[in-house]
């Protein structure tokens, strides 16, 4: 099988990125792996969809540093082929990273992913579902019981009033964003630097303010779901606790947060179960839930990370389980003789 991974940029892929772990698992299971970026599609005049793919060598790779070095090799083969020559396309880009500098690239994965799906390629996550999830407003479509109290607005007075109604404070962040950028905690509408915070966050569009959860002082739990159910292997859940650095609100690993093992409780599993119907409905194959206490703060559907960290302290490689599931979807679609909805494939 030939599996394609769509990323923002090959040059910026890191040695411990989850995408690289998935690519290595695919290679080690004997599949051909190619990488695609936003500028690698051509819809020709005959309505054929062409990709200009970066080909990885057909070899088993054990270490992330080895794959990273290969990806940085400027002599890697580039091959032009019809999109129908790939079996699966995994959309692993983060649209928010291109929003400012390359706005043309923001929707490329979704737009061309739709075209690839129409031509019989298994596309994960579902492009239609991802189109709904372009920003954090998507999270508001999940059951209210799993969400912290939230307001979304660009009206400063509305957000001030919301802050005053929550004496434990609120978290303010961009509606469109990722990675912990421009995330602030405010205690009340009387804070001296409130105008500067609003100005910084609102540069990216609408603001989302959430009631602060005291349990957040211990960080959050990144909990992986696959096909709408907890991702498991060898009786273990794919989950980790992310603790923020001293003096920082953010638990993101690349923002100096630290990862550690976590015990998954029945309460966490029950919370995740409430997310399942919507995830399956939207064809979300692989997602990461960020959990604090008895609430979910975010659902990460584009390129959730943390699989390498989980492997390091559990010695379990969940990427192989994920690739096995991709194989099942490809085989099911092939046996059907047609194009199956990813919403159906999400149940497999």
C-alpha positions as a printed NumPy array, in Angstrom:
array([[  0.   ,   0.   ,   0.   ],
       [  1.07 ,   3.584,  -0.558],
       [  0.29 ,   6.036,   2.249],
       [  0.69 ,   9.803,   1.889],
       [  1.19 ,  12.222,   4.78 ],
       [  0.132,  15.82 ,   4.203],
       [  2.097,  18.333,   6.324],
       [  2.601,  22.109,   6.418],
       [  6.238,  21.822,   5.415],
       [  8.717,  18.964,   5.204],
       [ 11.538,  21.265,   6.348],
       [  9.805,  22.056,   9.644],
       [  8.966,  18.46 ,  10.562],
       [ 10.69 ,  17.542,  13.826],
       [ 12.309,  14.205,  14.761],
       [  9.714,  13.542,  17.478],
       [  6.609,  14.629,  15.601],
       [  3.706,  12.181,  15.686],
       [  3.506,  12.282,  11.893],
       [  7.041,  10.938,  11.643],
       [  6.196,   8.162,  14.09 ],
       [  3.23 ,   7.17 ,  11.913],
       [  5.376,   7.309,   8.767],
       [  7.973,   5.043,  10.365],
       [  5.292,   2.574,  11.432],
       [  3.984,   2.476,   7.858],
       [  7.476,   1.925,   6.44 ],
       [  8.248,  -0.761,   8.998],
       [  5.058,  -2.592,   8.03 ],
       [  6.242,  -2.701,   4.42 ],
       [  4.229,   0.188,   2.973],
       [  5.437,   2.882,   0.622],
       [  5.372,   6.347,   2.195],
       [  5.214,   9.738,   0.509],
       [  4.971,  13.266,   1.896],
       [  2.822,  16.06 ,   0.481],
       [  2.644,  19.778,   1.246],
       [  0.041,  22.447,   0.355],
       [  1.636,  23.272,  -3.01 ],
       [  1.869,  19.686,  -4.266],
       [ -1.503,  19.289,  -6.029],
       [ -2.559,  19.951,  -9.619],
       [ -6.115,  19.601, -10.901],
       [ -5.603,  19.146, -14.637],
       [ -7.883,  20.155, -17.482],
       [ -9.076,  16.56 , -17.89 ],
       [-10.262,  16.639, -14.237],
       [ -7.485,  14.314, -13.086],
       [ -5.839,  15.183,  -9.771],
       [ -2.057,  14.99 ,  -9.79 ],
       [  0.276,  15.036,  -6.817],
       [  3.962,  15.945,  -6.762],
       [  5.133,  13.663,  -3.986],
       [  8.341,  13.437,  -1.984],
       [  9.214,   9.735,  -1.907],
       [ 10.749,   8.111,   1.154],
       [ 13.16 ,   5.219,   0.612],
       [ 11.644,   1.76 ,   1.031],
       [ 13.488,   0.794,   4.18 ],
       [ 12.735,   0.151,   7.815],
       [ 13.563,   3.078,  10.096],
       [ 13.869,   2.664,  13.852],
       [ 14.761,   6.157,  15.061],
       [ 13.048,   9.505,  14.657],
       [ 16.396,  11.216,  14.074],
       [ 17.044,   8.896,  11.129],
       [ 13.729,   9.751,   9.477],
       [ 14.291,  13.438,  10.178],
       [ 17.671,  13.322,   8.454],
       [ 16.146,  11.562,   5.451],
       [ 13.398,  14.191,   5.171],
       [ 15.987,  16.971,   5.118],
       [ 17.858,  15.322,   2.247],
       [ 17.416,  17.629,  -0.747],
       [ 18.135,  14.761,  -3.133],
       [ 15.015,  12.782,  -2.176],
       [ 13.098,  11.641,  -5.222],
       [ 10.144,  13.789,  -6.268],
       [  7.597,  11.905,  -8.333],
       [  4.505,  13.122, -10.162],
       [  1.6  ,  10.684, -10.081],
       [ -2.168,  10.518, -10.22 ],
       [ -3.732,  10.792,  -6.782],
       [ -5.416,   7.439,  -7.429],
       [ -1.963,   5.852,  -7.146],
       [ -2.039,   6.399,  -3.376],
       [ -4.266,   4.327,  -1.124],
       [ -4.589,   6.631,   1.879],
       [ -3.984,  10.304,   2.549],
       [ -3.477,  11.359,   6.151],
       [ -4.089,  15.085,   6.611],
       [ -1.574,  16.036,   9.303],
       [ -1.132,  19.782,   8.81 ],
       [ -1.946,  22.564,  11.272],
       [ -3.885,  25.233,   9.323],
       [ -3.274,  27.917,  11.961],
       [  0.471,  27.845,  11.225],
       [ -0.184,  29.103,   7.691],
       [ -2.882,  31.627,   8.536],
       [ -0.624,  34.687,   8.588],
       [  2.228,  33.929,   6.212],
       [  0.571,  31.577,   3.69 ],
       [ -3.199,  32.084,   3.78 ],
       [ -3.533,  30.272,   0.448],
       [ -2.279,  27.098,   2.168],
       [ -4.76 ,  27.087,   5.062],
       [ -7.524,  25.18 ,   3.275],
       [ -5.4  ,  23.228,   0.779],
       [ -5.546,  19.941,   2.676],
       [ -9.305,  20.042,   3.038],
       [ -9.996,  21.185,  -0.53 ],
       [ -7.73 ,  18.702,  -2.268],
       [ -8.522,  16.031,   0.322],
       [-12.144,  16.208,  -0.819],
       [-11.074,  15.722,  -4.422],
       [ -8.845,  12.802,  -3.466],
       [-11.678,  11.172,  -1.534],
       [-13.982,  11.509,  -4.542],
       [-11.385,   9.628,  -6.56 ],
       [-11.3  ,   6.667,  -4.198],
       [ -8.505,   7.598,  -1.79 ],
       [ -9.108,   6.949,   1.918],
       [ -8.632,  10.406,   3.466],
       [ -8.145,  10.743,   7.218],
       [ -9.445,  12.683,   9.003],
       [-12.555,  13.256,   6.879],
       [-12.169,  16.529,   4.9  ],
       [-15.803,  17.5  ,   5.466],
       [-15.377,  16.999,   9.194],
       [-12.147,  18.998,   9.198],
       [-13.902,  21.817,   7.354],
       [-16.244,  22.097,  10.331],
       [-13.298,  22.167,  12.721],
       [-11.303,  25.07 ,  11.303],
       [-11.376,  26.804,  14.672],
       [-12.372,  26.264,  18.29 ],
       [-16.012,  27.064,  17.549],
       [-16.27 ,  23.421,  16.457],
       [-15.918,  22.341,  20.068],
       [-19.206,  24.073,  20.916],
       [-21.049,  21.409,  18.9  ],
       [-20.152,  18.727,  21.445],
       [-22.326,  17.986,  24.498],
       [-22.528,  20.924,  26.903],
       [-21.736,  18.714,  29.875],
       [-18.162,  18.106,  28.681],
       [-17.353,  21.778,  28.051],
       [-16.27 ,  24.538,  30.458],
       [-18.48 ,  27.633,  30.504],
       [-17.485,  29.626,  27.429],
       [-18.089,  32.878,  25.589],
       [-16.928,  33.695,  22.056],
       [-16.858,  37.35 ,  21.084],
       [-14.858,  40.344,  19.873],
       [-16.84 ,  42.658,  22.127],
       [-14.561,  43.745,  24.978],
       [-17.458,  44.658,  27.284],
       [-18.957,  41.186,  26.866],
       [-15.686,  39.536,  27.832],
       [-15.172,  41.912,  30.766],
       [-18.62 ,  41.005,  32.101],
       [-17.868,  37.309,  31.607],
       [-14.628,  37.673,  33.587],
       [-16.423,  39.411,  36.455],
       [-18.986,  36.607,  36.576],
       [-16.241,  34.039,  37.233],
       [-14.32 ,  34.901,  40.418],
       [-11.776,  32.087,  39.827],
       [-10.75 ,  33.77 ,  36.606],
       [-11.066,  33.037,  32.899],
       [ -8.729,  31.915,  30.154],
       [ -8.693,  34.046,  26.999],
       [ -7.245,  32.799,  23.709],
       [ -7.754,  33.189,  19.947],
       [-10.671,  31.319,  18.423],
       [ -8.384,  30.416,  15.522],
       [ -5.077,  29.176,  16.862],
       [ -3.075,  26.318,  18.299],
       [ -0.008,  25.485,  20.294],
       [ -0.755,  27.724,  23.251],
       [ -0.064,  30.973,  21.39 ],
       [ -1.599,  34.11 ,  22.964],
       [ -3.231,  32.309,  25.891],
       [ -3.839,  34.467,  28.966],
       [ -5.53 ,  34.163,  32.347],
       [ -7.428,  37.188,  33.649],
       [ -8.894,  37.51 ,  37.123],
       [-11.347,  40.335,  36.588],
       [-12.244,  43.232,  34.325],
       [-10.112,  45.543,  36.471],
       [ -6.711,  44.1  ,  35.573],
       [ -4.359,  46.839,  34.444],
       [ -3.119,  45.119,  31.275],
       [ -6.502,  43.888,  30.083],
       [ -6.631,  46.166,  27.059],
       [ -3.215,  44.917,  25.911],
       [ -4.356,  41.306,  26.293],
       [ -7.503,  41.934,  24.273],
       [ -5.509,  43.723,  21.613],
       [ -2.953,  40.909,  21.306],
       [ -5.528,  38.125,  21.131],
       [ -8.036,  39.894,  18.89 ],
       [ -5.41 ,  40.446,  16.18 ],
       [ -6.161,  36.862,  15.141],
       [ -9.938,  37.384,  15.019],
       [-12.564,  36.342,  17.516],
       [-11.679,  35.592,  21.141],
       [-12.752,  32.602,  23.167],
       [-12.959,  32.952,  26.94 ],
       [-13.447,  29.931,  29.193],
       [-14.063,  29.729,  32.913],
       [-10.778,  28.83 ,  34.591],
       [-10.638,  25.3  ,  35.983],
       [ -8.518,  25.114,  39.178],
       [ -7.413,  21.595,  38.228],
       [ -5.488,  23.193,  35.349],
       [ -2.665,  24.028,  37.764],
       [ -1.629,  20.38 ,  37.361],
       [ -1.754,  20.641,  33.577],
       [ -4.003,  18.608,  31.317],
       [ -4.359,  15.077,  30.004],
       [ -3.911,  14.423,  26.284],
       [ -6.162,  11.455,  25.54 ],
       [ -6.192,   9.886,  22.082],
       [ -9.326,   8.621,  20.376],
       [ -9.39 ,   6.483,  17.228],
       [-12.593,   5.72 ,  15.356],
       [-14.491,   7.43 ,  18.167],
       [-13.112,   5.15 ,  20.877],
       [-10.105,   5.336,  23.205],
       [ -6.899,   4.375,  21.405],
       [ -5.526,   1.27 ,  23.118],
       [ -2.758,  -1.261,  22.644],
       [ -1.771,  -4.149,  24.903],
       [ -4.431,  -3.111,  27.394],
       [ -3.007,   0.423,  27.736],
       [ -4.595,   3.752,  26.827],
       [ -2.775,   6.257,  24.639],
       [ -2.672,   9.129,  27.114],
       [ -0.222,  11.393,  28.905],
       [ -0.274,  14.212,  31.398],
       [  1.185,  17.516,  30.245],
       [  2.384,  19.794,  33.041],
       [  3.082,  23.478,  32.428],
       [  6.447,  25.042,  33.153],
       [  6.698,  27.102,  36.324],
       [  4.895,  30.409,  35.867],
       [  3.25 ,  29.342,  32.601],
       [ -0.397,  28.557,  31.896],
       [  0.288,  26.389,  28.882],
       [  0.84 ,  22.657,  29.047],
       [  2.007,  22.367,  25.431],
       [  5.219,  20.366,  25.19 ],
       [  6.797,  22.785,  22.717],
       [  6.002,  25.623,  25.181],
       [  8.311,  24.001,  27.751],
       [  5.599,  21.826,  29.231],
       [  6.643,  18.387,  30.425],
       [  5.079,  15.016,  29.659],
       [  4.573,  12.227,  32.156],
       [  2.612,   9.019,  32.502],
       [ -0.981,   9.255,  33.706],
       [ -3.436,   6.787,  35.159],
       [ -6.603,   6.719,  33.051],
       [ -9.635,   6.554,  35.304],
       [-13.168,   5.385,  34.562],
       [-14.241,   9.043,  34.768],
       [-11.855,   9.986,  31.95 ],
       [-13.133,   7.147,  29.773],
       [-16.759,   8.135,  30.462],
       [-15.969,  11.734,  29.538],
       [-14.357,  10.618,  26.282],
       [-17.324,   8.363,  25.516],
       [-19.594,  11.422,  25.433],
       [-17.513,  12.696,  22.509],
       [-17.84 ,   9.521,  20.459],
       [-21.118,  10.091,  18.539],
       [-20.041,  13.466,  17.164],
       [-16.529,  12.275,  16.304],
       [-17.901,   9.321,  14.353],
       [-20.562,  11.472,  12.667],
       [-17.838,  13.817,  11.426],
       [-15.512,  11.039,  10.259],
       [-12.799,  11.891,  12.782],
       [-10.393,   8.963,  12.669],
       [ -7.664,  10.165,  15.041],
       [ -8.069,  12.992,  17.571],
       [ -6.521,  14.157,  20.821],
       [ -8.715,  15.359,  23.674],
       [ -7.287,  17.816,  26.196],
       [ -8.891,  17.032,  29.56 ],
       [ -8.798,  19.032,  32.797],
       [-10.721,  17.672,  35.755],
       [-14.191,  16.687,  34.571],
       [-14.109,  18.881,  31.459],
       [-12.579,  18.758,  27.999],
       [-10.827,  21.973,  27.008],
       [-10.141,  21.213,  23.36 ],
       [-10.53 ,  18.541,  20.717],
       [ -7.479,  18.383,  18.425],
       [ -8.412,  16.961,  15.039],
       [ -5.695,  18.135,  12.649],
       [ -2.309,  16.932,  13.916],
       [ -2.524,  15.93 ,  17.588],
       [  0.913,  15.248,  19.024],
       [  2.252,  13.34 ,  21.997],
       [  2.525,   9.803,  20.636],
       [  6.323,   9.864,  20.85 ],
       [  6.182,  10.956,  24.492],
       [  3.704,   8.198,  25.314],
       [  5.936,   5.617,  23.646],
       [  8.938,   6.831,  25.64 ],
       [  7.406,   6.242,  29.052],
       [  5.119,   3.294,  28.288],
       [  7.35 ,   1.486,  25.771],
       [  4.213,   1.001,  23.658],
       [  4.134,   2.209,  20.062],
       [  0.533,   3.172,  19.371],
       [  1.461,   4.265,  15.845],
       [  1.433,   0.643,  14.722],
       [ -2.149,   0.248,  15.95 ],
       [ -3.099,   3.37 ,  14.002],
       [ -1.498,   2.127,  10.78 ],
       [ -3.213,  -1.236,  11.234],
       [ -6.529,   0.626,  11.341],
       [ -5.603,   2.527,   8.167],
       [ -4.874,  -0.812,   6.482],
       [ -8.332,  -2.062,   7.482],
       [ -9.99 ,   0.984,   5.964],
       [ -8.053,   0.64 ,   2.71 ],
       [ -8.913,  -3.062,   2.461],
       [-12.575,  -2.418,   3.224],
       [-12.861,   0.284,   0.574],
       [-11.034,  -1.86 ,  -1.977],
       [-13.336,  -4.817,  -1.307],
       [-16.423,  -2.62 ,  -1.678],
       [-15.511,  -1.699,  -5.243],
       [-16.612,   1.89 ,  -4.663],
       [-16.018,   4.975,  -2.587],
       [-17.135,   4.587,   1.021],
       [-18.014,   7.54 ,   3.224],
       [-15.367,   8.3  ,   5.814],
       [-18.208,   8.539,   8.294],
       [-18.763,   4.847,   7.619],
       [-15.046,   4.085,   7.61 ],
       [-14.726,   5.865,  10.973],
       [-16.677,   3.03 ,  12.548],
       [-14.175,   0.403,  11.407]])
